[in-house]
Amino acid sequence: MKIYDGWKIILGIVIGIAFFTMPIWLNLSSAQSKVKPKLVYPTDARQCIDDKDYMNHYHMDLLNYWRDSVVRLNMRYVVRNGVVLTHNGQKLEMSLTLTCLKCHSDKKNFCDQCHNYLQVKPYCWDCHVQPKEALK
Amino acid sequence: MGIQLSLLVTVVILLAGWVAGVLPFLKFIFGVILPYVALAVFAIGLIVRVLRWARSPVPFRITTTCGQEKSLPWIKQNKLDNPSSALGTLGRMALEVLFFRSLFRNTKASLKDDRLVYSVDKWLWFFSLAFHWSFLIIFLRHFRFFTEPIPFFVGFLQDIDGFFQVGLPIIYITDVAILVALTYLFLRRIFNAKVRIVSLPSDYFPLLLILGIAVTGVLMRYFLKTDLVAVKEFAVSILSFQPISNELLNKLSPLFMIHFTFVCTLLIYFPMSKLVHLGGIFMSPTRNLANNNRMKRHINPWNPVVAVHTYEEYEDEFREKMKAAGIPVEKEE
Ligand code: HEM
């Protein structure tokens, strides 16, 4: 059975299948596809603001809530059950730089690991200067 | 009846995905075996469908034309709506595939004061285009889960799609668009009586299935979050044929498994449903042929071989007798 315009149709099929299987070829052609994020957790700190699962899934919601509380409502401290949380006798501020990054000081080996792995680009740093200790 | 059946099937798939997210044994089947089956069925099915169309003979150009055909030099040809060259045909196909030009001509028939009236109706075109473009952009954005390193276009698309920087995670324009567009396309089939009467389960089901994918995706991004690092490790392993540990499977949430099961169902359903118009549009003979019927000779392949006796042969045979009878001949001998 003759196929009219055969080479055009074959070319179309090849391009189409190549497009949909692109992720396979991209992965197979890169050794990096086996690389996974490696998180370095703080060694000196004992406890985070919340449990690991919550922080893993919802830290962005928490930070967003902090931003709104501080900037819009002028509420500066982390309150749980009506009590301001403290750390080493100091009140805990709702602040990425003053609280989170105090323990998680190695941004490159903590935050960036997953963010880069998943193309997450928080736009905080478009305006805010990255803290020096976090930059190293 | 069509709606209930489609709804039922969609809910069954949803429940299957959810149960698979809870039971380890099913999770392996739905998470590791199903995607390979789905990818194979999708790719092979699509090729088979296209090749089956390709085997049809195309003896003659059956383009539908919407403009002036190429004619005398002082008559202006409509090169896109009635192309006579390969380039013009390419232009028409591009407009068709990228912007649904035929659908743009869609009209609506209605009775006004007992008279049949045709009026302009661009809504179907608008929401259809919004849906298809959103789907494509979402698919391309999903490459952040599929490949490592992530291709360059993902960051670019994310920036444009989240241009307004509303909310956190930033709300994507395409997420809103796909939900609104799918809702319109579905309600159109329910509330427009003329469309409802020609609608079948195979019309409702794809809409519900894709709506299911979009809703679970949106839930995962904005409300019931999933371990994305695990999702990516999982997706990359599948797409580079690496084994998947039970530990990794355990990290995949039931909501993700529902999303994933819907997607696999879509891939399997694709080649055997109307969704295969993805390939079909390129094979439409009314669109993809140049209108050169009068410029080139097109031979019908199944014409029988007819024994002919041309005038020249006739004259050769009877020349002497014709001359003798005084009948004029073209060649003297
Ligand atoms: C082509 C079929 C698919 C469609 C139409 C689709 C659609 C969507 C939509 C609309 C969202 C909402 C957020 C966004 O737009 O990024 C979403 C999120 C998501 N999808 Fe898909 N999806 C598809 C395939 C997949 C596959 C194969 C996977 C897994 C390997 C996946 C994993 C996810 C995850 C993890 C999220 C949450 C994203 C986040 O939290 O940022 N999707 N999907």
Coordinates of N, CA and C in Angstrom, one line a residue, chain B residues 12 72 83 123 180 182 209 229 237 269 302:
Chain B
V12 N -14.3 6.4 39.8 CA -13.6 5.1 40.0 C -12.1 5.2 39.9
L72 N -5.8 34.3 -12.7 CA -5.1 35.2 -13.6 C -4.2 36.2 -12.8
P83 N -4.2 28.3 -0.4 CA -2.8 28.3 -0.8 C -2.5 27.4 -2.0
W123 N -16.9 32.4 21.7 CA -16.5 31.8 23.0 C -15.9 30.5 22.9
V180 N -10.9 27.4 34.4 CA -12.1 28.2 33.9 C -12.5 27.6 32.5
L182 N -11.9 24.6 31.1 CA -12.5 23.3 31.2 C -13.9 23.4 31.7
L209 N -11.7 14.0 32.9 CA -10.4 13.4 33.3 C -9.4 14.5 33.4
V229 N 10.5 16.9 46.4 CA 11.8 16.3 46.1 C 11.6 14.8 45.8
S237 N 13.5 8.9 38.0 CA 13.8 7.5 37.9 C 13.0 6.7 36.9
Y269 N -5.7 6.4 27.3 CA -7.0 6.7 26.6 C -6.7 7.5 25.4
W302 N -6.5 4.0 -8.2 CA -7.3 2.8 -8.5 C -8.1 2.9 -9.8

